[in-house]
CSV table of C-alpha atoms in Angstrom, one decimal:
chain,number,residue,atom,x,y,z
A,1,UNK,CA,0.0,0.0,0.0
A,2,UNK,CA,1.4,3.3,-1.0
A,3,UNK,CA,0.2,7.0,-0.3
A,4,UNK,CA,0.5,9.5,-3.2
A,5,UNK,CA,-0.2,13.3,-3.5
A,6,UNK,CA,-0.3,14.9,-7.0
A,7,UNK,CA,-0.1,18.3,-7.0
A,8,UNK,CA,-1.9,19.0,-4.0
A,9,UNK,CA,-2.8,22.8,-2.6
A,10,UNK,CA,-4.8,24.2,-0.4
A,11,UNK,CA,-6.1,27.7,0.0
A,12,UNK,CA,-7.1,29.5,3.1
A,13,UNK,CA,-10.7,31.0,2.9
A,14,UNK,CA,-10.9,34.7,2.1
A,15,UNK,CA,-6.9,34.1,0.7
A,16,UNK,CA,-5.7,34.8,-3.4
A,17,UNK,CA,-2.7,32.5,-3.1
A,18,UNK,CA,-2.3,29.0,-2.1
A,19,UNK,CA,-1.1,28.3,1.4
A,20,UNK,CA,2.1,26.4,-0.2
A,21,UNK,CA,3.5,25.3,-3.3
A,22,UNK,CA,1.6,22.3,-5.1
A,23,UNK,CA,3.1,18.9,-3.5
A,24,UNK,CA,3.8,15.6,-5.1
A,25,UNK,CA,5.1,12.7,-3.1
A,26,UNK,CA,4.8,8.6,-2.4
A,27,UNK,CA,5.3,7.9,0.7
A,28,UNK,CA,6.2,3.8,0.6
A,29,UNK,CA,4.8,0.8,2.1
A,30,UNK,CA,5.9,1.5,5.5
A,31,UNK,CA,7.8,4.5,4.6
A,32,UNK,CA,7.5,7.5,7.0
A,33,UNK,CA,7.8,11.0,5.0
A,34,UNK,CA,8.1,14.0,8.1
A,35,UNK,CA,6.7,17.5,6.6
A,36,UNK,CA,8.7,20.6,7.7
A,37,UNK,CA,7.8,23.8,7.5
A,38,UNK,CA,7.1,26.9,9.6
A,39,UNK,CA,3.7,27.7,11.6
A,40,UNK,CA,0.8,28.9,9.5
A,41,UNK,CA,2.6,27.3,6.5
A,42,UNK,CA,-0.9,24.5,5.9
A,43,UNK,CA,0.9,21.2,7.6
A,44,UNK,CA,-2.2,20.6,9.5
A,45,UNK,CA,-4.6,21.9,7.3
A,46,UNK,CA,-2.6,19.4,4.3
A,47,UNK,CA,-3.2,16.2,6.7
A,48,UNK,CA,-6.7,17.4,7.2
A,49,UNK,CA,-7.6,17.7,3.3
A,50,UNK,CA,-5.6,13.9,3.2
A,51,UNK,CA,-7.7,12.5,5.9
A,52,UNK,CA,-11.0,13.9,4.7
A,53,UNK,CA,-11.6,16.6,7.4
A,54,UNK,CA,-10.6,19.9,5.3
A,55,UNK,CA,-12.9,22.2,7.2
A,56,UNK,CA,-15.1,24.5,5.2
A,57,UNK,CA,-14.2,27.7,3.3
A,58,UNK,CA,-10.8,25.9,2.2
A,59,UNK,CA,-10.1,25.0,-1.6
A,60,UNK,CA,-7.9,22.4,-2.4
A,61,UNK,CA,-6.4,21.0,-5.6
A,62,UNK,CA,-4.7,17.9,-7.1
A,63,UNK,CA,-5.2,14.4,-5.8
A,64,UNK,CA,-4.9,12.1,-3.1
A,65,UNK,CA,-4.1,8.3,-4.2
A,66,UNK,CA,-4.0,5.0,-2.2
A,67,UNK,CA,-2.2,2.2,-4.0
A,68,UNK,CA,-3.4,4.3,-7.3
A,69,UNK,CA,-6.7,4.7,-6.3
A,70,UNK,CA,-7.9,8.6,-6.1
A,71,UNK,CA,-9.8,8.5,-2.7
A,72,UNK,CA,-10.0,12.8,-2.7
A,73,UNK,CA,-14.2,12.5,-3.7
A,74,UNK,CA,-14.4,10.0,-0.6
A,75,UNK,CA,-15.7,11.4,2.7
A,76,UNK,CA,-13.2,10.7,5.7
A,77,UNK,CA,-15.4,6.9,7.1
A,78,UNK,CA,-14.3,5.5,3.4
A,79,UNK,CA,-10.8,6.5,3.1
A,80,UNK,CA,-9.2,3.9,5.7
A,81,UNK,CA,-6.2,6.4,6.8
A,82,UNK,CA,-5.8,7.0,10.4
A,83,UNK,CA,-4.8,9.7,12.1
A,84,UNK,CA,-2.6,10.7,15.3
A,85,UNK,CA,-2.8,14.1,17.1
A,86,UNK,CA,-0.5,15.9,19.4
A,87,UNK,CA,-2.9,15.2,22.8
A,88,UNK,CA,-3.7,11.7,22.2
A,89,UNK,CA,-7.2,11.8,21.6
A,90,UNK,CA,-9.1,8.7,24.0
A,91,UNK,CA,-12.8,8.8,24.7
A,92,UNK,CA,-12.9,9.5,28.7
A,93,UNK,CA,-15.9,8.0,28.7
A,94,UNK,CA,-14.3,4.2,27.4
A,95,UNK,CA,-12.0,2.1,29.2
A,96,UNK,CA,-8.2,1.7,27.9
A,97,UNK,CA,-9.4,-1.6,26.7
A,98,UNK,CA,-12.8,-0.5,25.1
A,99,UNK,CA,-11.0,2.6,23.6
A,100,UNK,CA,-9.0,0.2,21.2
A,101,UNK,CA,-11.8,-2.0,20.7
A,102,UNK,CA,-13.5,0.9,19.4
A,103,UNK,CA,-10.5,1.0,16.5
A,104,UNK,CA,-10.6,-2.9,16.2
A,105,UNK,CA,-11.4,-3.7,12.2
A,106,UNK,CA,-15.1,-4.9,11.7
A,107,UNK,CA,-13.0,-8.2,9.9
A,108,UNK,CA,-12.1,-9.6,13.6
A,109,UNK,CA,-15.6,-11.2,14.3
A,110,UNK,CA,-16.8,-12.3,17.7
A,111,UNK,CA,-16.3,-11.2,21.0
A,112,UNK,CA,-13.2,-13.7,22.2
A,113,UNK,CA,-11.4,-13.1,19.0
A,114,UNK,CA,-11.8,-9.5,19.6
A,115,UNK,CA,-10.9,-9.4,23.6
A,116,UNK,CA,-8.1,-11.7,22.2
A,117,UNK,CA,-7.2,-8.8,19.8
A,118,UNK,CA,-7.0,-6.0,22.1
A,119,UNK,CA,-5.1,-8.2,24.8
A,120,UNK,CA,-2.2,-8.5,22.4
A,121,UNK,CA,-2.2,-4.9,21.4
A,122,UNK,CA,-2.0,-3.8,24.7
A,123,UNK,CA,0.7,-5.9,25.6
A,124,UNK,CA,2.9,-5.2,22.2
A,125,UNK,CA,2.4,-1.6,23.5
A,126,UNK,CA,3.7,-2.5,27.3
A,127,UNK,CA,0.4,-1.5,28.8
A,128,UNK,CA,-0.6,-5.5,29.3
A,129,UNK,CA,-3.4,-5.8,32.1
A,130,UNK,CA,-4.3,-2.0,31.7
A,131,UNK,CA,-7.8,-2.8,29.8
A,132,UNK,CA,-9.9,-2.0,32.8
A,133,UNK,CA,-8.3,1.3,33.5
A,134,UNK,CA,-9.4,4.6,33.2
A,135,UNK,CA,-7.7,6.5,30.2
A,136,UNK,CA,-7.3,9.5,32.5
A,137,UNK,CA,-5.0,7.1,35.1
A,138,UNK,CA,-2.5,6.6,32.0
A,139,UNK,CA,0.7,8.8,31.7
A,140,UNK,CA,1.4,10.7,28.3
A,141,UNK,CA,3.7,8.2,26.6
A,142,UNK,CA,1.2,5.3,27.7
A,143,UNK,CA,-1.8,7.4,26.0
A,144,UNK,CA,-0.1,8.2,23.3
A,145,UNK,CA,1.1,4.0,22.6
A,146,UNK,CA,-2.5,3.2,23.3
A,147,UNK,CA,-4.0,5.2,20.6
A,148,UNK,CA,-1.0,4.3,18.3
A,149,UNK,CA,-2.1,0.3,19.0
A,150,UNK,CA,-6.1,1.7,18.5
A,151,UNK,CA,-5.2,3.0,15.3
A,152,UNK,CA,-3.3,0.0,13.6
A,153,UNK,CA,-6.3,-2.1,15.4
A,154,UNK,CA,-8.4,-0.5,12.2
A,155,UNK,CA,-6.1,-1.5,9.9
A,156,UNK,CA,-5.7,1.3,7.4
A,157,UNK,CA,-4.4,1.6,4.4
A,158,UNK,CA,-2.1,4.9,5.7
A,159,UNK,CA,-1.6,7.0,8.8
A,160,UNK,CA,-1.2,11.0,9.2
A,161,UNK,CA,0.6,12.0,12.2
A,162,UNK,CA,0.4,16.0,13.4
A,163,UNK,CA,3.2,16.3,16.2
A,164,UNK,CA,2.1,13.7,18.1
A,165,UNK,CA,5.4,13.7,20.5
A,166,UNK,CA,5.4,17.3,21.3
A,167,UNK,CA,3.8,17.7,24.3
A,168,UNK,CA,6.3,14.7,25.9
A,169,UNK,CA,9.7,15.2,27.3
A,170,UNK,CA,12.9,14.7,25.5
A,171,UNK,CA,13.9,11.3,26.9
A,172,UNK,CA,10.0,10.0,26.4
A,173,UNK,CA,9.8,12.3,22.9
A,174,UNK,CA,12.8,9.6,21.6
A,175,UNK,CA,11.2,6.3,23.0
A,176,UNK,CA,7.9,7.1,21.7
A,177,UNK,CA,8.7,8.3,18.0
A,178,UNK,CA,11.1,5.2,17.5
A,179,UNK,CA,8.2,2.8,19.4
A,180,UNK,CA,5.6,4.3,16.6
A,181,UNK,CA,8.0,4.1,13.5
A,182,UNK,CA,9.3,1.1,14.1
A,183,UNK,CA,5.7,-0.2,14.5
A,184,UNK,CA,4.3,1.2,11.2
A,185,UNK,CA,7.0,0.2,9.1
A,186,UNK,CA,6.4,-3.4,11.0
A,187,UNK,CA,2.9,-3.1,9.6
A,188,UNK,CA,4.2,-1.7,6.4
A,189,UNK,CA,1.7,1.1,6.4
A,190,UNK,CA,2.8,4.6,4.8
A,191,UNK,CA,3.1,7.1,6.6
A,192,UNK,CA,2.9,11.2,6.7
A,193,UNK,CA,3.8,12.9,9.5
A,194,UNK,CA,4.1,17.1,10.0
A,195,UNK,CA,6.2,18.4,12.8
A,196,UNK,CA,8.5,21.4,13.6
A,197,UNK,CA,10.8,19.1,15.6
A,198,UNK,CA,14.0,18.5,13.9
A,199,UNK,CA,14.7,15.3,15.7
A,200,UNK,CA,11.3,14.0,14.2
A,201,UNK,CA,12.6,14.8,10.5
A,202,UNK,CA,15.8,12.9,11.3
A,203,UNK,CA,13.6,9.8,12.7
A,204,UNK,CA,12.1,9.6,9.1
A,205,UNK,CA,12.7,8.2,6.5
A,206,UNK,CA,12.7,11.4,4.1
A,207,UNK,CA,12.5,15.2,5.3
A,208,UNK,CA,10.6,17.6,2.7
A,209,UNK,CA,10.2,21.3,3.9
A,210,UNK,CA,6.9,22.4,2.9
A,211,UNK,CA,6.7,26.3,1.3
């Protein structure tokens, strides 16, 4: 599975010029491609358009491909790419365990096979025996592993990333970026990732400064 962007710009609303020059780039089957570029520049607003949540007034050329196959007409539930944020995004209201179920692909049937699923994915994340707890009790590195393991649970077909290890210390910053690239190249899913982090361009693969 491959990501590809042809000529891909966005516009602000209300703005004459594109945010950014138009962009084409494959990111690889387990390929991680870090986007650089200075605040304001569109790195958010570019994962947004990818993932299907451009928010209105934006305009947005060129094309978004998955293993050749334009996917830029199809709302966001269709596309199959995941997404990671900078606060790792669980549902307060779920436990650690049902907040990767939640992400757990509609393909694992039945309810043992699916406890069986999460189990494993908690434990590949070091959080084995943490189902039951509340996502609150978790620390941010463990929050930000579970909702890494809840989005590979739905297999997709790519995953953005928008500064996921910024709001975690230095030492943890390290350990989490190499525990999350090493696990989607594993899974040989392509990936995009935006940051101003310089330490997160080196981690990649390949480095392109957006402007």
């Amino acid at each position: 599975m491959s990501l590809e962007l042809i000529d891909l710009s966005l516009t602000a609303p209300g703005a004459s010029a594109p945010l950014f020059a138009p962009l084409s780039l494959v990111v690889s089957p387990g390929e991680t491609v870090c986007l650089m570029g200075p605040s304001g520049i569109g790195k958010s607003s570019l994962l947004a358009h990818i993932g299907g949540h451009l928010p209105r007034g934006f305009t947005a050329s060129g094309d978004v491909r998955l293993d050749g196959e334009s996917v830029t007409h199809l709302p966001a539930e269709k596309r199959g790419i995941g997404m990671l944020f900078q606060q790792a995004q669980l549902f307060p209201h779920l436990s650690v365990g049902d907040n990767l179920a939640f992400g757990l692909s509609a393909q694992v049937k039945g309810k043992v096979a699916r406890r069986a699923a999460v189990e494993a994915a908690l434990e590949q994340a070091g959080l084995a025996g943490m189902a039951d707890r509340d996502p609150a009790t978790l620390s941010g590195g463990q929050r930000t592993r579970a909702a890494l393991m809840r989005t590979l649970l739905a297999r997709p077909r790519a995953v953005l990333i928008d500064e996921p290890f910024a709001a975690l210390d230095a030492e943890l910053r390290a350990e989490i970026r190499s525990f999350t690239l090493q696990h989607l190249q594993a899974e040989r899913i392509p990936c995009l990732m935006v940051s101003h982090d310089p330490d997160d361009g080196a981690a990649a693969a390949r480095r392109i400064a957006l402007g």
